[in-house]
Structure formats: structure tokens, C-alpha cells
Amino acid sequence: MLRVGINGYGTIGKRVADAVRAQPDMEVAGVAKVSPDYVALGAAEAEYPLYAVDEDRTDGFHEAGIDLAGTVDDLVADSDIVVDATPSGIGAQNRPLYERHDTPALFQGGEDATIAEVSFNARANYDEATDADYVRVVSCNTTGLSRLVSPIHEDYGIEKVRTTLVRRGGDPDQTGRGPINDALPDPVSIPSHHGPDVQTVFPELDIDTIGLKVPTTMMHVHAVNITLEEAPDDVSEIRDRLRGEDRLLMIPDYAGIDGAGTLKDLALDAGRPRGDIWENCIWEESITIEGRDLYCMQAIHQESDVVPENIDAIRSVTGLLDGPESRALTNETLGIGL
Ligand code: NAD
């Protein structure tokens, strides 16, 4: 059993921990927390060994009745690999800790791409992370775009991608984020940073992105235009191709799903943990071909789409399975595509 430590137990970290626990070939060595808040209580209730990030703050945990297994240093020493899911920029500060213990680590998309040898997406470049010591699992938006671009790139060739990203203002627990009553160009500069981030996975891809931020916590929505090198005979060909991808969920017109709200409602009705949606959700009717231009709209659940990617990255780095085997096992254990 591969022992996986989780450093940074927030939106992404707690989901990755639960996903690791669902795998037959790995287990949670423990999770590291800064403070004894409700999330730490949840970790204790889930019986994850808890490690304190800051030695000077262990009293708070004891006062809250939370037992500690040690400090983050102990956790790294006891782990075969660490998933660092700390806030943007903290991962870079943590890298020397992993180096000191000679422990491989995954970082998240909020870190600069230079933090790791590889920027990872399970569908696009699984093999590149094999034997790497440090890997960055790209952000939610970059994951969503990489999954969509991969099969199209393989089958039709891509001349240029243009995407407008309508981004959620914050996650549900980020009570201080906004806007609360506006639609903001964000960033105002064009292209936004998302295009260059996709190029960390597809260095040759010509892609421009524009970003906006709106008052919702639910999901991002992408309006995508891809100029193909070679157009298909019929749009149904592209629909079938995308339908064949496990982590692309086609939303049929008859389902009456008109936005992120109904998607989240569906996920909760389906009994998915935390209402998570690990797949890209593509409105089937939006898939359109005009000459060599492909158009579509997709919703991306920012809190969860990178979770299966972290599981696959763990297997790639440690050599547990090859890409197709790992993706299939992750899909099966999490219930992806059901
Ligand atoms: P978060 O704030 O929800 O969770 C981070 C956790 O790390 C918190 O519990 C925080 O207390 C803890 N922490 C802070 N400093 C720490 C330290 N020094 N050591 C250990 N833990 C520490 O953040 P998140 O949304 O889970 O984001 C984590 C990473 O994942 C970021 O790089 C982010 O860009 C990326 N990401 C986030 C999303 C998203 O939408 N939330 C999506 C994809 C990728």
C-alpha cells in the first residue's frame, strides 16, 4: 500500500484525501492542518491521522479535543509521496521540506509552473510524470481545457483555440470573495493567464483566453472556439468522439439542465460526495461546426475536477500503473462517468 500524506487540508486537500482512501492501492498516511477548525474536526471524525503544521500551535488542537499524531515533518517522513494542497505560493515554500526527506510531491495549479518538472493532466501527458520527483497538477480551468483539447488535437489537429472563461467569484467557503453584484473582466489584460497555463501541458498549442468573474460559487463556464486543421464530415462525429471520453460528460438537451445550478442539483440527487462533479460538463447542443470552427460550452466544477488528476499523478510518479489502467481504476472507484 502506497502511503500518501496530504499537506494542506482545505477544498482540494480534503477531497484528495477521500479519493485516496477510495483506492485499493494507496492509503492516507495523514493530513496536516494549521488550525483546529471545523475542517480539522472533520478530518478527526474521518479518522485521518492529524499532523500540526506549526509546532507552536499544537495547544489549540489539544484544547479542541483533537489528538495529534505529530508535526508535518513527521508526516512527510512517514509518507511515500505527499500531495501539497496548500494555498497558492505556500507549496513553493514547502518544497525544501520534501527535498529534505527525499519524498516526491505533487503541487497544485496555484503554484508557478517552475515549481515542478512537469505540469500534469492525466489524459494529456500521464507518462511525462513517471519517475519525476515533483509534479504540478494543473488548475481546474487548465484541467478542463486540457481534457477537451486532447482528443480533438489527436483526431483533427488544432490551428487555434479561443476561449472565454466565465469564472466563479469564489468557492462556497470563501465568504470574503466577490463580486457580489457585478461582472468583472478579470484579468482585464488579454490574453488571460489561462492560455499560457494550458501551454504548460501542450507547449505547441496556439491558444488565447479571456477571463471574467461573476457572482456565483458553483462552477466555471467556458465558451470555447477551436479552429480545426481538418473539419469532420459531420458534427455528430465530434459529438461521438467527445462522448467516448470518460471525463467528458455530455449534457443532453432533454435533461433540462440549463446551468451550473441544475448541474449541482443533479450531482446532489445522484448522491455524489459534497455534490462534486469530477467531469467536464459539455452541453451537447452547443457543439457546433461552422467550416473548420468548432464551438461548444462546458461547465467545470472547480472544487473537484482536479481530484482524479491528483490520484492519477500519484500513480504516474510512483509507477503503480500505466495511464489507461490508472484512469480506469480512478474512474471506477470514484464513480466517474456514471
Ligand atoms: P484552501 O484555502 O481551501 O485550502 C488550503 C488549506 O491549506 C487550508 O486548510 C489552509 O489552512 C492550509 N494551509 C495554509 N498554510 C499552510 C501551510 N503552510 N501548511 C499546510 N497547510 C496550510 O485552498 P484550495 O482551494 O484547496 O487550494 C489549494 C491549491 O489548489 C491552490 O494551489 C489552488 O490554486 C489549487 N486549486 C484550487 C481550486 C479551487 O477552486 N479551490 C481548484 C483547482 C486548484
PDB file of C-alpha atoms in Angstrom, residues 12 84 86 88 106-113 115 118-122 125 135-148 165 167-168 171 177 192-202 207 209 220 222 278 280 298 300-310:
ATOM      1  CA  ILE A  12      -8.757  20.340  -2.605  1.00  0.00           C
ATOM      2  CA  ASP A  84       0.654  19.540  -1.260  1.00  0.00           C
ATOM      3  CA  THR A  86      -1.784  24.442   0.443  1.00  0.00           C
ATOM      4  CA  SER A  88      -1.040  29.351  -3.839  1.00  0.00           C
ATOM      5  CA  LEU A 106       2.544  16.850  -6.095  1.00  0.00           C
ATOM      6  CA  PHE A 107       1.761  20.556  -6.143  1.00  0.00           C
ATOM      7  CA  GLN A 108      -1.442  22.257  -7.296  1.00  0.00           C
ATOM      8  CA  GLY A 109      -2.314  24.685 -10.053  1.00  0.00           C
ATOM      9  CA  GLY A 110      -1.987  27.802  -7.914  1.00  0.00           C
ATOM     10  CA  GLU A 111       1.786  27.310  -7.875  1.00  0.00           C
ATOM     11  CA  ASP A 112       4.015  28.681 -10.585  1.00  0.00           C
ATOM     12  CA  ALA A 113       4.791  26.073 -13.259  1.00  0.00           C
ATOM     13  CA  ILE A 115       7.897  24.604  -9.073  1.00  0.00           C
ATOM     14  CA  VAL A 118       6.053  18.524 -15.160  1.00  0.00           C
ATOM     15  CA  SER A 119       2.655  20.229 -15.365  1.00  0.00           C
ATOM     16  CA  PHE A 120       0.279  17.267 -15.378  1.00  0.00           C
ATOM     17  CA  ASN A 121      -3.032  16.283 -16.894  1.00  0.00           C
ATOM     18  CA  ALA A 122      -3.932  12.572 -16.785  1.00  0.00           C
ATOM     19  CA  ASN A 125       0.624  13.710 -20.564  1.00  0.00           C
ATOM     20  CA  VAL A 135       4.790  17.343 -10.412  1.00  0.00           C
ATOM     21  CA  ARG A 136       2.244  20.146 -10.630  1.00  0.00           C
ATOM     22  CA  VAL A 137      -1.365  19.101 -11.222  1.00  0.00           C
ATOM     23  CA  VAL A 138      -2.707  21.994 -13.295  1.00  0.00           C
ATOM     24  CA  SER A 139      -5.600  24.199 -12.173  1.00  0.00           C
ATOM     25  CA  CYS A 140      -9.302  23.466 -12.537  1.00  0.00           C
ATOM     26  CA  ASN A 141      -9.684  25.560 -15.704  1.00  0.00           C
ATOM     27  CA  THR A 142      -6.500  24.194 -17.288  1.00  0.00           C
ATOM     28  CA  THR A 143      -7.610  20.640 -16.455  1.00  0.00           C
ATOM     29  CA  GLY A 144     -10.984  21.283 -18.095  1.00  0.00           C
ATOM     30  CA  LEU A 145      -9.413  22.728 -21.240  1.00  0.00           C
ATOM     31  CA  SER A 146      -6.718  20.019 -21.468  1.00  0.00           C
ATOM     32  CA  ARG A 147      -9.296  17.225 -21.319  1.00  0.00           C
ATOM     33  CA  LEU A 148     -11.308  18.806 -24.111  1.00  0.00           C
ATOM     34  CA  LEU A 165     -13.800  31.746 -19.182  1.00  0.00           C
ATOM     35  CA  ARG A 167     -15.267  32.207 -13.619  1.00  0.00           C
ATOM     36  CA  ARG A 168     -16.962  31.716 -10.256  1.00  0.00           C
ATOM     37  CA  ASP A 171     -15.625  28.768  -3.554  1.00  0.00           C
ATOM     38  CA  ARG A 177     -14.585  36.796  -2.177  1.00  0.00           C
ATOM     39  CA  SER A 192      -5.559  35.945 -19.544  1.00  0.00           C
ATOM     40  CA  HIS A 193      -3.003  33.697 -17.826  1.00  0.00           C
ATOM     41  CA  HIS A 194      -5.106  30.599 -18.554  1.00  0.00           C
ATOM     42  CA  GLY A 195      -3.870  30.183 -22.141  1.00  0.00           C
ATOM     43  CA  PRO A 196      -0.177  30.115 -21.165  1.00  0.00           C
ATOM     44  CA  ASP A 197      -1.080  27.666 -18.401  1.00  0.00           C
ATOM     45  CA  VAL A 198      -2.639  25.273 -20.935  1.00  0.00           C
ATOM     46  CA  GLN A 199       0.623  25.623 -22.894  1.00  0.00           C
ATOM     47  CA  THR A 200       2.491  24.139 -19.924  1.00  0.00           C
ATOM     48  CA  VAL A 201       0.693  20.898 -20.898  1.00  0.00           C
ATOM     49  CA  PHE A 202       0.576  21.483 -24.691  1.00  0.00           C
ATOM     50  CA  ILE A 207      -4.434  29.382 -27.531  1.00  0.00           C
ATOM     51  CA  THR A 209      -8.104  33.061 -23.368  1.00  0.00           C
ATOM     52  CA  HIS A 220     -16.851  27.996 -14.095  1.00  0.00           C
ATOM     53  CA  HIS A 222     -16.187  28.108 -20.726  1.00  0.00           C
ATOM     54  CA  TRP A 278     -15.325  15.469 -11.484  1.00  0.00           C
ATOM     55  CA  ASN A 280     -16.246  18.444 -17.713  1.00  0.00           C
ATOM     56  CA  GLN A 298     -18.738  23.478 -20.861  1.00  0.00           C
ATOM     57  CA  ILE A 300     -16.183  22.972 -14.778  1.00  0.00           C
ATOM     58  CA  HIS A 301     -16.586  22.198 -11.077  1.00  0.00           C
ATOM     59  CA  GLN A 302     -13.577  23.992  -9.696  1.00  0.00           C
ATOM     60  CA  GLU A 303     -13.593  22.210  -6.335  1.00  0.00           C
ATOM     61  CA  SER A 304     -13.383  18.683  -7.708  1.00  0.00           C
ATOM     62  CA  ASP A 305     -12.231  18.239 -11.329  1.00  0.00           C
ATOM     63  CA  VAL A 306      -8.551  18.104 -10.294  1.00  0.00           C
ATOM     64  CA  VAL A 307      -9.167  15.345  -7.717  1.00  0.00           C
ATOM     65  CA  PRO A 308      -8.994  12.335 -10.098  1.00  0.00           C
ATOM     66  CA  GLU A 309      -5.987  14.013 -11.755  1.00  0.00           C
ATOM     67  CA  ASN A 310      -4.153  14.017  -8.408  1.00  0.00           C
TER      68      ASN A 310
END
